[in-house]
Structure formats: C-alpha cells, structure tokens
Amino acid sequence: MIVRTLQATRDTKRQINSKGWNSVRMLLAKDGVGFSFHITTIYRDAELHMHYQNHSESVYCISGRGSITNQANGEVHAIEPGTLYVLDQHDAHVLRATEEMQMACVFNPPLHGNEVHNAEGAYALSADAIED
Ligand code: 9YT
C-alpha cells in the first residue's frame, strides 16, 4: 500500500514547474500501478496548447474555472469544480484558466517524472525516472 500526502510531495523532485502550470506527481511509473496521478495547478490566464499523442489523460477540476477547446471541432466546454474531461482520442486541445485551477490528473501510460510538453504539446513515451 502506498500512502502519501500532497503537502509532503509538493516542493520535492516530484513537483514539475512549467510555464503556466505546476504538477505534483504523486504517483509515477516507478510506483508500479500502471497509471500516474498528479495534482496540477493551472495559473490564472494560462493558455495551454496540448496534444497528448502518446498518453490518455483524465482531468478532474477540484477548484477554479476555465475552459477547454476541442481542436478537432472547435467546441468549447466550461470547466468548473466537479467537471471531468477525458482525452480518450488523444485529442488536441487548448486549456484556458480564467481563475487558478486545481486539477487531479491521471495518465496512462504513467509518466516517469520529469516530462514537460514538447513543441507539439505532448510528452515523450520514455523519460528518465526521477530519484526520490
Ligand atoms: C491539465 C493539464 O493537462 N495540465 C498540464 C500538466 C499535466 N496535467 C501534468 O503533467 O500533470
């Protein structure tokens, strides 16, 4: 059994800071459960263009507000506390935060730890594992 807290994981090597967001990766590939689990903060006014070509992702909004645009058809969906979106088709999308948002994110296959978006807004399938 694995038991961790967000407070103890924040500000360790498991927290990745990037432009417009940070991600506390509470579960990673090295934890061996087949998915990774992150608490992601999207900063107010961030506009993130993403296209996870190698991963499926589920994102649940805990707090804050924004929107997600499906690049395939231009549809815009509001995001508010309680909203779940799932990128089940490797969907190209744009995420916008009108308020700072706290998101719970699950990736399959799991991330290794240090991934940040490449020029296409994707994560590589392989990456170095972080050392706790
Ligand atoms: C919501 C979202 O996709 N944000 C980008 C960061 C990503 N969730 C991550 O690495 O945790």
PDB file of C-alpha atoms and ligand atoms in Angstrom:
ATOM      1  CA  MET A   1       0.000   0.000   0.000  1.00  0.00           C
ATOM      2  CA  ILE A   2       1.161   3.497  -0.820  1.00  0.00           C
ATOM      3  CA  VAL A   3       0.050   6.409   1.363  1.00  0.00           C
ATOM      4  CA  ARG A   4       1.218   9.950   0.574  1.00  0.00           C
ATOM      5  CA  THR A   5       0.064  13.491   1.154  1.00  0.00           C
ATOM      6  CA  LEU A   6       0.052  16.392  -1.263  1.00  0.00           C
ATOM      7  CA  GLN A   7       1.773  18.552   1.329  1.00  0.00           C
ATOM      8  CA  ALA A   8       4.691  16.125   1.687  1.00  0.00           C
ATOM      9  CA  THR A   9       5.035  15.685  -2.093  1.00  0.00           C
ATOM     10  CA  ARG A  10       4.922  19.369  -3.013  1.00  0.00           C
ATOM     11  CA  ASP A  11       8.327  21.073  -3.431  1.00  0.00           C
ATOM     12  CA  THR A  12      10.123  17.730  -3.915  1.00  0.00           C
ATOM     13  CA  LYS A  13      11.550  16.342  -7.178  1.00  0.00           C
ATOM     14  CA  ARG A  14       8.020  15.150  -7.903  1.00  0.00           C
ATOM     15  CA  GLN A  15       6.876  18.730  -8.468  1.00  0.00           C
ATOM     16  CA  ILE A  16       7.455  19.978 -12.014  1.00  0.00           C
ATOM     17  CA  ASN A  17       7.199  23.728 -12.619  1.00  0.00           C
ATOM     18  CA  SER A  18       6.484  24.864 -16.153  1.00  0.00           C
ATOM     19  CA  LYS A  19       5.115  27.900 -17.981  1.00  0.00           C
ATOM     20  CA  GLY A  20       1.550  28.442 -16.804  1.00  0.00           C
ATOM     21  CA  TRP A  21       1.343  25.381 -14.561  1.00  0.00           C
ATOM     22  CA  ASN A  22       2.937  23.143 -11.996  1.00  0.00           C
ATOM     23  CA  SER A  23       2.325  19.453 -11.445  1.00  0.00           C
ATOM     24  CA  VAL A  24       2.839  17.449  -8.257  1.00  0.00           C
ATOM     25  CA  ARG A  25       3.270  13.885  -9.472  1.00  0.00           C
ATOM     26  CA  MET A  26       2.086  11.870  -6.512  1.00  0.00           C
ATOM     27  CA  LEU A  27       2.186   8.557  -8.405  1.00  0.00           C
ATOM     28  CA  LEU A  28       4.642   7.733 -11.202  1.00  0.00           C
ATOM     29  CA  ALA A  29       5.628   4.758 -13.358  1.00  0.00           C
ATOM     30  CA  LYS A  30       8.191   3.718 -10.740  1.00  0.00           C
ATOM     31  CA  ASP A  31       5.351   3.259  -8.243  1.00  0.00           C
ATOM     32  CA  GLY A  32       4.210   0.336 -10.380  1.00  0.00           C
ATOM     33  CA  VAL A  33       0.440   0.692 -10.560  1.00  0.00           C
ATOM     34  CA  GLY A  34       0.084   1.319 -14.306  1.00  0.00           C
ATOM     35  CA  PHE A  35      -1.006   4.964 -14.196  1.00  0.00           C
ATOM     36  CA  SER A  36       0.326   8.231 -12.823  1.00  0.00           C
ATOM     37  CA  PHE A  37      -1.632  10.642 -10.650  1.00  0.00           C
ATOM     38  CA  HIS A  38      -0.866  14.335 -10.457  1.00  0.00           C
ATOM     39  CA  ILE A  39      -2.297  17.383  -8.749  1.00  0.00           C
ATOM     40  CA  THR A  40      -1.837  20.124 -11.313  1.00  0.00           C
ATOM     41  CA  THR A  41      -2.210  23.859 -10.733  1.00  0.00           C
ATOM     42  CA  ILE A  42      -3.031  25.912 -13.820  1.00  0.00           C
ATOM     43  CA  TYR A  43      -2.247  29.573 -13.199  1.00  0.00           C
ATOM     44  CA  ARG A  44      -4.800  32.290 -13.907  1.00  0.00           C
ATOM     45  CA  ASP A  45      -4.764  33.495 -17.530  1.00  0.00           C
ATOM     46  CA  ALA A  46      -2.730  30.500 -18.710  1.00  0.00           C
ATOM     47  CA  GLU A  47      -3.486  29.271 -22.230  1.00  0.00           C
ATOM     48  CA  LEU A  48      -2.026  25.816 -22.833  1.00  0.00           C
ATOM     49  CA  HIS A  49      -1.990  24.074 -26.219  1.00  0.00           C
ATOM     50  CA  MET A  50      -1.678  20.348 -25.675  1.00  0.00           C
ATOM     51  CA  HIS A  51      -1.842  17.171 -27.707  1.00  0.00           C
ATOM     52  CA  TYR A  52      -1.004  14.031 -25.767  1.00  0.00           C
ATOM     53  CA  GLN A  53      -0.282  11.762 -28.705  1.00  0.00           C
ATOM     54  CA  ASN A  54       1.295   9.068 -26.519  1.00  0.00           C
ATOM     55  CA  HIS A  55      -0.994   9.143 -23.486  1.00  0.00           C
ATOM     56  CA  SER A  56      -4.612   9.110 -22.385  1.00  0.00           C
ATOM     57  CA  GLU A  57      -5.463  11.610 -19.649  1.00  0.00           C
ATOM     58  CA  SER A  58      -8.390  12.181 -17.309  1.00  0.00           C
ATOM     59  CA  VAL A  59      -8.633  15.590 -15.641  1.00  0.00           C
ATOM     60  CA  TYR A  60     -10.993  16.433 -12.761  1.00  0.00           C
ATOM     61  CA  CYS A  61     -11.405  20.070 -11.693  1.00  0.00           C
ATOM     62  CA  ILE A  62     -11.212  20.426  -7.921  1.00  0.00           C
ATOM     63  CA  SER A  63     -11.305  24.225  -7.874  1.00  0.00           C
ATOM     64  CA  GLY A  64     -11.143  27.249 -10.160  1.00  0.00           C
ATOM     65  CA  ARG A  65     -12.667  27.964 -13.560  1.00  0.00           C
ATOM     66  CA  GLY A  66     -11.698  27.923 -17.189  1.00  0.00           C
ATOM     67  CA  SER A  67     -12.475  26.233 -20.481  1.00  0.00           C
ATOM     68  CA  ILE A  68     -11.277  23.531 -22.823  1.00  0.00           C
ATOM     69  CA  THR A  69     -11.470  23.799 -26.601  1.00  0.00           C
ATOM     70  CA  ASN A  70     -11.517  20.638 -28.709  1.00  0.00           C
ATOM     71  CA  GLN A  71      -9.279  21.499 -31.640  1.00  0.00           C
ATOM     72  CA  ALA A  72     -10.922  18.856 -33.825  1.00  0.00           C
ATOM     73  CA  ASN A  73     -14.278  20.640 -33.958  1.00  0.00           C
ATOM     74  CA  GLY A  74     -13.821  23.970 -32.164  1.00  0.00           C
ATOM     75  CA  GLU A  75     -16.236  23.043 -29.354  1.00  0.00           C
ATOM     76  CA  VAL A  76     -15.617  24.961 -26.121  1.00  0.00           C
ATOM     77  CA  HIS A  77     -16.563  23.392 -22.774  1.00  0.00           C
ATOM     78  CA  ALA A  78     -16.675  25.266 -19.491  1.00  0.00           C
ATOM     79  CA  ILE A  79     -14.587  23.866 -16.664  1.00  0.00           C
ATOM     80  CA  GLU A  80     -15.693  24.385 -13.083  1.00  0.00           C
ATOM     81  CA  PRO A  81     -15.379  22.438  -9.847  1.00  0.00           C
ATOM     82  CA  GLY A  82     -16.783  18.948 -10.465  1.00  0.00           C
ATOM     83  CA  THR A  83     -16.049  18.865 -14.220  1.00  0.00           C
ATOM     84  CA  LEU A  84     -14.193  15.849 -15.623  1.00  0.00           C
ATOM     85  CA  TYR A  85     -12.717  15.785 -19.109  1.00  0.00           C
ATOM     86  CA  VAL A  86     -11.094  12.749 -20.645  1.00  0.00           C
ATOM     87  CA  LEU A  87      -8.731  12.841 -23.612  1.00  0.00           C
ATOM     88  CA  ASP A  88      -9.746   9.414 -24.873  1.00  0.00           C
ATOM     89  CA  GLN A  89      -8.944  10.146 -28.546  1.00  0.00           C
ATOM     90  CA  HIS A  90      -5.540  11.780 -27.994  1.00  0.00           C
ATOM     91  CA  ASP A  91      -7.498  14.964 -28.563  1.00  0.00           C
ATOM     92  CA  ALA A  92      -5.632  18.144 -29.464  1.00  0.00           C
ATOM     93  CA  HIS A  93      -6.970  20.818 -27.116  1.00  0.00           C
ATOM     94  CA  VAL A  94      -6.476  24.267 -25.633  1.00  0.00           C
ATOM     95  CA  LEU A  95      -6.937  24.738 -21.899  1.00  0.00           C
ATOM     96  CA  ARG A  96      -7.613  28.250 -20.606  1.00  0.00           C
ATOM     97  CA  ALA A  97      -7.808  29.322 -16.966  1.00  0.00           C
ATOM     98  CA  THR A  98      -9.889  32.362 -16.081  1.00  0.00           C
ATOM     99  CA  GLU A  99      -9.120  31.590 -12.413  1.00  0.00           C
ATOM    100  CA  GLU A 100      -6.323  29.478 -10.973  1.00  0.00           C
ATOM    101  CA  MET A 101      -7.449  25.862 -11.279  1.00  0.00           C
ATOM    102  CA  GLN A 102      -6.536  22.809  -9.212  1.00  0.00           C
ATOM    103  CA  MET A 103      -6.846  19.640 -11.267  1.00  0.00           C
ATOM    104  CA  ALA A 104      -6.475  15.945 -10.432  1.00  0.00           C
ATOM    105  CA  CYS A 105      -4.903  14.264 -13.468  1.00  0.00           C
ATOM    106  CA  VAL A 106      -4.430  10.574 -14.320  1.00  0.00           C
ATOM    107  CA  PHE A 107      -2.133   9.480 -17.163  1.00  0.00           C
ATOM    108  CA  ASN A 108      -1.947   6.115 -18.883  1.00  0.00           C
ATOM    109  CA  PRO A 109       0.730   5.004 -19.555  1.00  0.00           C
ATOM    110  CA  PRO A 110       2.197   6.571 -16.431  1.00  0.00           C
ATOM    111  CA  LEU A 111       4.689   9.412 -16.586  1.00  0.00           C
ATOM    112  CA  HIS A 112       8.227   8.855 -15.287  1.00  0.00           C
ATOM    113  CA  GLY A 113       8.520  12.185 -13.546  1.00  0.00           C
ATOM    114  CA  ASN A 114      10.389  14.884 -15.437  1.00  0.00           C
ATOM    115  CA  GLU A 115       8.243  15.172 -18.551  1.00  0.00           C
ATOM    116  CA  VAL A 116       7.356  18.618 -19.857  1.00  0.00           C
ATOM    117  CA  HIS A 117       5.498  19.378 -23.074  1.00  0.00           C
ATOM    118  CA  ASN A 118       7.421  19.172 -26.355  1.00  0.00           C
ATOM    119  CA  ALA A 119       6.771  21.584 -29.237  1.00  0.00           C
ATOM    120  CA  GLU A 120       3.586  19.692 -30.114  1.00  0.00           C
ATOM    121  CA  GLY A 121       2.227  19.790 -26.570  1.00  0.00           C
ATOM    122  CA  ALA A 122       2.925  16.093 -25.975  1.00  0.00           C
ATOM    123  CA  TYR A 123       5.019  14.099 -23.531  1.00  0.00           C
ATOM    124  CA  ALA A 124       7.546  11.558 -24.817  1.00  0.00           C
ATOM    125  CA  LEU A 125       6.768   7.942 -24.008  1.00  0.00           C
ATOM    126  CA  SER A 126      10.139   7.373 -22.381  1.00  0.00           C
ATOM    127  CA  ALA A 127      11.865   9.675 -19.935  1.00  0.00           C
ATOM    128  CA  ASP A 128      14.315   9.403 -17.078  1.00  0.00           C
ATOM    129  CA  ALA A 129      12.729   8.368 -13.818  1.00  0.00           C
ATOM    130  CA  ILE A 130      13.179  10.828 -11.008  1.00  0.00           C
ATOM    131  CA  GLU A 131      15.080   9.689  -7.942  1.00  0.00           C
ATOM    132  CA  ASP A 132      13.142  10.388  -4.767  1.00  0.00           C
TER     133      ASP A 132
HETATM  134  C1  9YT B   1      -4.460  19.801 -17.119  1.00  0.00           C
HETATM  135  C2  9YT B   1      -3.197  19.535 -17.839  1.00  0.00           C
HETATM  136  O1  9YT B   1      -3.143  18.725 -18.691  1.00  0.00           O
HETATM  137  N1  9YT B   1      -2.142  20.284 -17.471  1.00  0.00           N
HETATM  138  C3  9YT B   1      -0.818  20.077 -17.963  1.00  0.00           C
HETATM  139  C4  9YT B   1       0.028  19.328 -16.976  1.00  0.00           C
HETATM  140  C5  9YT B   1      -0.325  17.883 -16.843  1.00  0.00           C
HETATM  141  N2  9YT B   1      -1.635  17.666 -16.341  1.00  0.00           N
HETATM  142  C6  9YT B   1       0.647  17.207 -15.914  1.00  0.00           C
HETATM  143  O2  9YT B   1       1.770  16.953 -16.303  1.00  0.00           O
HETATM  144  O3  9YT B   1       0.266  16.945 -14.777  1.00  0.00           O
END
